[in-house]
Amino acid sequence: MMGKNKKSIYILVFSNFLICLGIGLVIPVTPFIKNQYHFTTSQMGIMTSLFAFAQFIASPIVGKLSDKLGRKPVIVFGLFTYMISEFIFALATTLPIFNISRIIGGLSAAMVIPTSMALGSDLTTLKDRAKVIGWLSAAFSGGLILGPGLGGILAGITYKTPFWVAGILSITSAIFTYIFLKEDKEVLEREELEAEKKAQEKGSIRAILTLPMVMLFGMILVSSFGLQGFESIYSIYVNQVFDFGLGTIALVLTLNGIISLILQVAAFNWIINKIGEMRLISIAFLLSAVCVFWITQAHTHVEVIVATLIIFSSFDLLRPAITTLLTKSSRSNQGLINGMNMSLTSVGNVIGPLMSGALMDWNTHYPYLVVTVILAASYLLTFIVRKHPIIPAE
């Protein structure tokens, strides 16, 4: 199945790389927006949260819709919608218009990202699933890693140039996807036959809320919460506690980006074949918990850098491992499952930074100690999930 659909999978990876590159482009520009229009930090925070909130609300709805209408039209419409949001942002001069742009952007992300994961699952067998999820995760990471640097260069022309370029990339990706992406008819027909056999279960949230599935959804929330709780204050934390300069922080994040791409493209499928998803999830939670705590006790820069790279690497493997396991758990609810995946990720992305920011005002180490406890608890929960088979027989 993988060889037959390789072209479509490559198109999917390329399209997702383009939209994530567009998302990354705008990251360096937000301070200019704040200063130009004299927005407060709270207003900028709300503007950012609206994207994640819209994504959270729309993802399960869009996921269920893609199960019925097909993946390709939802992805193409999502890419087109993202173009609209970027062009509106480039033209905006008032806070309400900026906010509307961010809401539209969140809706577009809800249409593109989980649906792409669902289509990637549709186009592969269980044997190749981890490889494709790894490729898609690498496309997301690659776009987000390269985007800010390119955005900083483009902002040298004018600070709104990155938004125009992001919009152009998005419509290019939409056209490219519409023309070249093919949904596999055999897979879709098989899905329909299975759906008829499970008419009561098709698209039903109740059908996927088994104990191990609930645990996995919880782990998605925890992993996104943990990553954002750790990453959102990382630069401030290491600067205050360890006196890291911008050069050192940039070096760590660049090394992480390189390691992330290697792990997700070259190593992820090999690791899954060797030890399986649940064991990898368990190890990743344990390593991240130990190393987050290690940072709070570290005394040297080398210790902090090593611990940081292990933490980021653990999360880079953790999220696609959970996603891969979820996509293997149900053949007839891929859109809904990936939609819930994205919604819970969005919740973690909102809660994590808010929690860390608030706790850091009390004590510098509190955020990372709380993250350590939550990750350690998640590690213990993996033993419960491992006792319950979650992957159906082929």
Coordinates of C-alpha atoms in Angstrom, one line a residue:
M1 CA 0.0 0.0 0.0
M2 CA 2.9 2.4 0.8
G3 CA 4.5 2.1 -2.7
K4 CA 1.2 2.5 -4.5
N5 CA 0.4 5.7 -2.6
K6 CA 3.9 7.1 -2.2
K7 CA 3.3 10.0 -4.6
S8 CA 0.2 11.1 -2.7
I9 CA 2.0 10.8 0.6
Y10 CA 4.9 13.0 -0.7
I11 CA 2.3 15.6 -1.8
L12 CA 0.8 15.5 1.6
V13 CA 4.2 16.0 3.3
F14 CA 5.1 18.8 1.0
S15 CA 1.8 20.6 1.5
N16 CA 2.1 20.4 5.3
F17 CA 5.6 21.6 5.2
L18 CA 4.5 24.7 3.2
I19 CA 1.7 25.6 5.6
C20 CA 3.9 25.1 8.7
L21 CA 6.6 27.2 7.1
G22 CA 3.9 29.9 6.7
I23 CA 3.0 29.6 10.4
G24 CA 6.6 29.8 11.4
L25 CA 7.2 32.9 9.2
V26 CA 5.1 35.1 11.3
I27 CA 6.6 34.2 14.7
P28 CA 9.4 36.9 14.7
V29 CA 6.9 39.6 13.6
T30 CA 4.6 39.7 16.6
P31 CA 6.7 42.2 18.6
F32 CA 6.5 44.6 15.7
I33 CA 2.7 44.3 15.6
K34 CA 2.5 45.0 19.3
N35 CA 4.7 48.1 19.1
Q36 CA 3.3 49.5 15.9
Y37 CA -0.3 49.4 17.1
H38 CA 0.4 49.9 20.8
F39 CA -1.3 46.7 21.9
T40 CA -0.8 45.5 25.5
T41 CA 0.7 42.1 26.3
S42 CA -2.7 40.9 27.4
Q43 CA -4.2 41.8 24.0
M44 CA -1.4 40.0 22.2
G45 CA -2.0 37.0 24.5
I46 CA -5.7 36.9 23.7
M47 CA -4.8 37.3 20.0
T48 CA -2.6 34.2 20.2
S49 CA -5.1 32.2 22.3
L50 CA -7.9 32.8 19.8
F51 CA -6.0 30.7 17.2
A52 CA -5.7 27.8 19.6
F53 CA -9.2 28.2 20.9
A54 CA -10.7 28.2 17.4
Q55 CA -8.6 25.1 16.5
F56 CA -9.8 23.4 19.7
I57 CA -13.5 24.0 19.0
A58 CA -13.3 23.1 15.3
S59 CA -11.0 20.1 15.2
P60 CA -13.3 17.3 16.3
I61 CA -16.2 18.7 14.1
V62 CA -13.9 19.0 11.1
G63 CA -12.5 15.6 11.8
K64 CA -15.9 14.0 11.8
L65 CA -16.8 15.9 8.6
S66 CA -13.7 14.6 6.8
D67 CA -14.8 11.1 7.6
K68 CA -18.0 11.8 5.6
L69 CA -16.9 14.2 2.8
G70 CA -13.4 12.9 2.2
R71 CA -10.0 14.2 3.3
K72 CA -8.9 16.0 0.1
P73 CA -11.6 18.7 -0.1
V74 CA -11.3 19.5 3.6
I75 CA -7.5 19.9 3.3
V76 CA -7.7 22.0 0.1
F77 CA -10.4 24.3 1.7
G78 CA -8.3 24.6 4.8
L79 CA -5.3 25.7 2.9
F80 CA -7.4 28.3 1.0
T81 CA -8.8 29.5 4.3
Y82 CA -5.4 29.9 5.8
M83 CA -4.4 32.1 2.8
I84 CA -7.4 34.3 3.6
S85 CA -6.4 34.6 7.3
E86 CA -2.9 35.6 6.4
F87 CA -4.0 38.3 3.9
I88 CA -6.5 39.7 6.4
F89 CA -3.7 39.9 9.0
A90 CA -1.4 41.7 6.5
L91 CA -4.1 44.3 5.8
A92 CA -5.4 44.6 9.4
T93 CA -4.9 47.9 11.3
T94 CA -7.3 47.4 14.3
L95 CA -7.4 44.8 17.1
P96 CA -10.8 43.3 16.1
I97 CA -9.6 42.6 12.5
F98 CA -6.4 41.0 13.8
N99 CA -8.5 38.8 16.1
I100 CA -10.8 37.8 13.3
S101 CA -7.7 36.8 11.2
R102 CA -6.4 34.6 14.1
I103 CA -9.8 32.9 14.5
I104 CA -9.9 32.1 10.7
G105 CA -6.3 30.9 11.0
G106 CA -7.2 28.5 13.8
L107 CA -10.1 27.1 11.8
S108 CA -7.8 26.5 8.8
A109 CA -5.3 24.7 11.0
A110 CA -8.1 22.5 12.3
M111 CA -9.0 21.6 8.7
V112 CA -5.4 20.9 7.5
I113 CA -3.4 19.3 10.3
P114 CA -5.6 16.5 11.7
T115 CA -7.1 15.7 8.3
S116 CA -3.6 15.3 6.9
M117 CA -2.8 12.8 9.6
A118 CA -6.1 11.0 8.9
L119 CA -5.4 10.8 5.2
G120 CA -1.8 9.6 5.9
S121 CA -3.4 6.9 7.9
D122 CA -5.9 6.1 5.1
L123 CA -3.1 5.7 2.6
T124 CA -1.0 3.3 4.6
T125 CA -1.1 -0.1 6.2
L126 CA -0.4 -0.6 9.9
K127 CA 3.1 -1.7 9.0
D128 CA 4.0 1.6 7.3
R129 CA 1.9 3.9 9.5
A130 CA 4.7 4.9 11.9
K131 CA 6.9 5.9 8.9
V132 CA 4.3 8.2 7.4
I133 CA 3.3 9.8 10.7
G134 CA 7.0 10.4 11.3
W135 CA 7.3 12.1 7.9
L136 CA 4.3 14.3 8.5
S137 CA 5.6 15.2 12.0
A138 CA 9.0 16.1 10.4
A139 CA 7.2 18.3 7.8
F140 CA 5.5 20.2 10.7
S141 CA 8.7 20.5 12.6
G142 CA 10.8 21.4 9.6
G143 CA 8.4 24.2 8.6
L144 CA 8.2 25.6 12.1
I145 CA 12.0 25.4 12.5
L146 CA 12.9 27.1 9.2
G147 CA 10.0 29.6 9.3
P148 CA 11.1 32.0 12.0
G149 CA 14.6 32.5 10.4
L150 CA 13.1 33.2 7.0
G151 CA 10.4 35.4 8.6
G152 CA 13.1 37.5 10.2
I153 CA 14.8 38.0 6.8
L154 CA 11.5 38.9 5.1
A155 CA 10.5 41.3 7.9
G156 CA 13.6 43.3 6.9
I157 CA 11.6 44.4 3.8
T158 CA 8.5 45.3 5.8
Y159 CA 7.2 43.6 8.9
K160 CA 4.0 42.5 7.0
T161 CA 5.9 40.8 4.2
P162 CA 6.0 37.4 6.0
F163 CA 2.2 37.4 6.1
W164 CA 1.9 38.0 2.3
V165 CA 4.4 35.3 1.7
A166 CA 2.7 32.9 4.1
G167 CA -0.6 33.5 2.2
I168 CA 1.1 32.9 -1.2
L169 CA 2.7 29.7 0.1
S170 CA -0.7 28.5 1.3
I171 CA -2.6 29.1 -1.9
T172 CA 0.3 27.5 -3.8
S173 CA 0.0 24.4 -1.5
A174 CA -3.8 24.4 -2.0
I175 CA -3.5 24.4 -5.8
F176 CA -0.7 21.8 -5.7
T177 CA -2.8 19.5 -3.4
Y178 CA -6.0 19.9 -5.5
I179 CA -4.2 18.9 -8.7
F180 CA -1.8 16.2 -7.6
L181 CA -3.2 14.6 -4.4
K182 CA -5.1 11.4 -5.0
E183 CA -7.2 9.7 -2.3
D184 CA -6.8 6.0 -2.5
K185 CA -10.2 4.6 -3.7
E186 CA -9.5 1.1 -2.5
V187 CA -8.8 2.3 1.0
L188 CA -11.9 4.5 1.0
E189 CA -14.0 1.7 -0.3
R190 CA -12.6 -0.6 2.5
E191 CA -13.4 2.2 5.0
E192 CA -17.0 2.4 3.7
L193 CA -17.5 -1.4 3.9
E194 CA -16.2 -1.5 7.5
A195 CA -18.3 1.6 8.3
E196 CA -21.4 -0.3 7.1
K197 CA -20.5 -3.2 9.4
K198 CA -20.1 -0.8 12.2
A199 CA -22.9 1.6 11.4
Q200 CA -23.6 2.2 15.0
E201 CA -20.0 3.0 15.7
K202 CA -19.1 5.2 12.6
G203 CA -18.3 8.7 13.7
S204 CA -19.4 8.1 17.3
I205 CA -17.3 9.5 20.1
R206 CA -18.7 6.8 22.4
A207 CA -17.2 4.1 20.1
I208 CA -13.6 5.4 20.7
L209 CA -13.8 6.2 24.4
T210 CA -12.5 2.9 25.7
L211 CA -10.2 3.0 28.8
P212 CA -6.9 2.8 26.8
M213 CA -8.1 5.3 24.3
V214 CA -9.1 7.7 27.1
M215 CA -5.7 7.2 28.6
L216 CA -4.0 8.0 25.2
F217 CA -6.1 11.1 24.7
G218 CA -5.0 12.2 28.2
M219 CA -1.4 11.6 27.3
I220 CA -1.9 13.9 24.2
L221 CA -3.1 16.6 26.5
V222 CA -0.3 16.0 29.0
S223 CA 2.4 15.9 26.3
S224 CA 1.3 19.2 24.7
F225 CA 0.8 20.8 28.1
G226 CA 4.3 19.5 29.3
L227 CA 6.0 20.7 26.1
Q228 CA 4.5 24.1 26.2
G229 CA 4.8 24.4 29.9
F230 CA 8.5 23.7 29.5
E231 CA 9.2 25.5 26.2
S232 CA 7.2 28.7 26.8
I233 CA 9.4 29.9 29.6
Y234 CA 12.6 28.1 28.7
S235 CA 14.5 31.2 27.4
I236 CA 13.5 33.2 30.4
Y237 CA 14.3 30.4 32.8
V238 CA 17.8 29.6 31.5
N239 CA 18.6 33.3 31.2
Q240 CA 17.6 34.1 34.8
V241 CA 18.9 30.9 36.5
F242 CA 21.9 30.0 34.4
D243 CA 22.7 33.3 32.7
F244 CA 22.3 31.9 29.2
G245 CA 22.8 34.5 26.4
L246 CA 20.8 34.7 23.2
G247 CA 23.6 33.0 21.3
T248 CA 23.6 29.9 23.6
I249 CA 19.8 29.7 23.5
A250 CA 19.8 29.9 19.7
L251 CA 22.5 27.2 19.6
V252 CA 20.4 24.8 21.8
L253 CA 17.2 25.4 19.7
T254 CA 19.1 24.9 16.5
L255 CA 20.6 21.7 17.7
N256 CA 17.2 20.6 18.8
G257 CA 15.8 21.3 15.3
I258 CA 18.5 19.2 13.6
I259 CA 18.0 16.3 16.1
S260 CA 14.2 16.5 15.7
L261 CA 14.4 16.2 11.9
I262 CA 16.8 13.2 12.2
L263 CA 14.7 11.4 14.8
Q264 CA 11.4 11.9 13.0
V265 CA 12.5 11.2 9.4
A266 CA 15.3 8.6 9.9
A267 CA 14.9 7.0 13.3
F268 CA 11.2 7.0 14.3
N269 CA 10.0 4.1 12.2
W270 CA 13.1 2.0 13.2
I271 CA 12.4 2.7 16.9
I272 CA 8.7 1.8 16.6
N273 CA 9.6 -1.5 14.8
K274 CA 12.1 -2.4 17.5
I275 CA 10.2 -1.6 20.7
G276 CA 6.7 -0.6 19.7
E277 CA 4.7 2.6 20.3
M278 CA 3.7 2.0 24.0
R279 CA 7.2 1.2 25.2
L280 CA 8.5 4.3 23.3
I281 CA 5.8 6.5 24.9
S282 CA 6.7 5.1 28.4
I283 CA 10.4 5.7 27.9
A284 CA 9.8 9.2 26.5
F285 CA 7.6 10.2 29.5
L286 CA 10.2 8.9 31.9
L287 CA 13.2 10.6 30.3
S288 CA 11.4 13.9 30.0
A289 CA 10.3 13.8 33.6
V290 CA 13.8 13.0 34.9
C291 CA 15.5 15.6 32.7
V292 CA 13.0 18.4 33.5
F293 CA 13.7 17.8 37.2
W294 CA 17.5 17.6 36.4
I295 CA 17.4 21.1 35.0
T296 CA 16.0 22.4 38.3
Q297 CA 19.0 20.8 40.1
A298 CA 21.7 21.4 37.5
H299 CA 24.9 23.5 38.2
T300 CA 26.6 23.7 34.8
H301 CA 25.6 24.9 31.3
V302 CA 26.6 21.5 29.8
E303 CA 24.1 19.7 32.1
V304 CA 21.3 22.1 31.1
I305 CA 22.0 21.8 27.4
V306 CA 22.2 17.9 27.5
A307 CA 19.0 17.7 29.6
T308 CA 17.2 20.2 27.3
L309 CA 18.1 18.2 24.2
I310 CA 16.9 15.0 25.8
I311 CA 13.6 16.6 26.8
F312 CA 12.9 18.0 23.3
S313 CA 13.9 14.7 21.7
S314 CA 11.6 12.8 24.0
F315 CA 8.7 15.1 23.1
D316 CA 9.6 14.9 19.4
L317 CA 9.2 11.1 19.6
L318 CA 6.3 11.1 22.1
R319 CA 3.8 13.0 20.1
P320 CA 4.1 11.0 16.8
A321 CA 4.2 7.8 18.8
I322 CA 0.8 8.6 20.5
T323 CA -0.6 9.7 17.1
T324 CA 0.5 6.6 15.4
L325 CA -1.0 4.4 18.1
L326 CA -4.3 6.3 17.9
T327 CA -4.5 5.9 14.1
K328 CA -4.0 2.2 14.4
S329 CA -6.8 1.9 17.0
S330 CA -9.8 2.4 14.8
R331 CA -10.1 2.1 11.0
S332 CA -13.4 3.9 10.7
N333 CA -13.0 7.0 12.8
Q334 CA -9.7 8.5 11.6
G335 CA -11.0 12.0 11.1
L336 CA -12.7 12.1 14.5
I337 CA -9.7 10.6 16.3
N338 CA -7.2 13.1 14.7
G339 CA -9.6 15.9 15.3
M340 CA -9.8 15.1 19.0
N341 CA -6.0 14.7 19.0
M342 CA -5.6 18.3 17.6
S343 CA -8.2 19.7 20.0
L344 CA -6.5 18.3 23.1
T345 CA -3.1 19.5 21.7
S346 CA -4.6 23.0 21.4
V347 CA -5.9 22.8 25.0
G348 CA -2.4 21.9 26.2
N349 CA -0.9 24.6 24.1
V350 CA -3.1 27.2 25.8
I351 CA -2.9 25.9 29.4
G352 CA 0.8 25.1 29.5
P353 CA 2.1 28.7 28.9
L354 CA -0.5 30.2 31.2
M355 CA 0.4 27.8 34.0
S356 CA 4.1 28.3 33.7
G357 CA 3.9 32.0 33.5
A358 CA 1.7 32.2 36.6
L359 CA 3.8 29.8 38.6
M360 CA 7.1 31.5 37.7
D361 CA 5.9 34.7 39.3
W362 CA 5.8 32.8 42.6
N363 CA 9.0 30.8 42.3
T364 CA 11.4 30.3 39.3
H365 CA 11.5 26.5 39.7
Y366 CA 7.7 25.9 40.4
P367 CA 6.7 25.5 36.7
Y368 CA 9.3 22.8 36.0
L369 CA 8.6 21.0 39.3
V370 CA 4.9 20.8 38.4
V371 CA 5.7 19.6 34.8
T372 CA 8.0 16.9 36.4
V373 CA 5.2 15.6 38.6
I374 CA 2.7 15.5 35.7
L375 CA 5.1 13.7 33.3
A376 CA 6.0 11.2 36.0
A377 CA 2.3 10.4 36.7
S378 CA 1.8 9.9 32.9
Y379 CA 4.8 7.5 32.9
L380 CA 3.0 5.4 35.5
L381 CA -0.3 5.5 33.5
T382 CA 1.4 3.9 30.5
F383 CA 1.7 0.7 32.5
I384 CA -2.2 0.6 32.7
V385 CA -2.5 1.2 28.9
R386 CA 0.1 -1.5 28.1
K387 CA -2.2 -4.1 29.8
H388 CA -5.0 -3.4 27.4
P389 CA -4.6 -4.2 23.7
I390 CA -5.5 -1.2 21.6
I391 CA -4.6 -2.2 18.0
P392 CA -7.2 -4.3 16.2
A393 CA -6.2 -7.3 14.1
E394 CA -5.6 -6.5 10.5

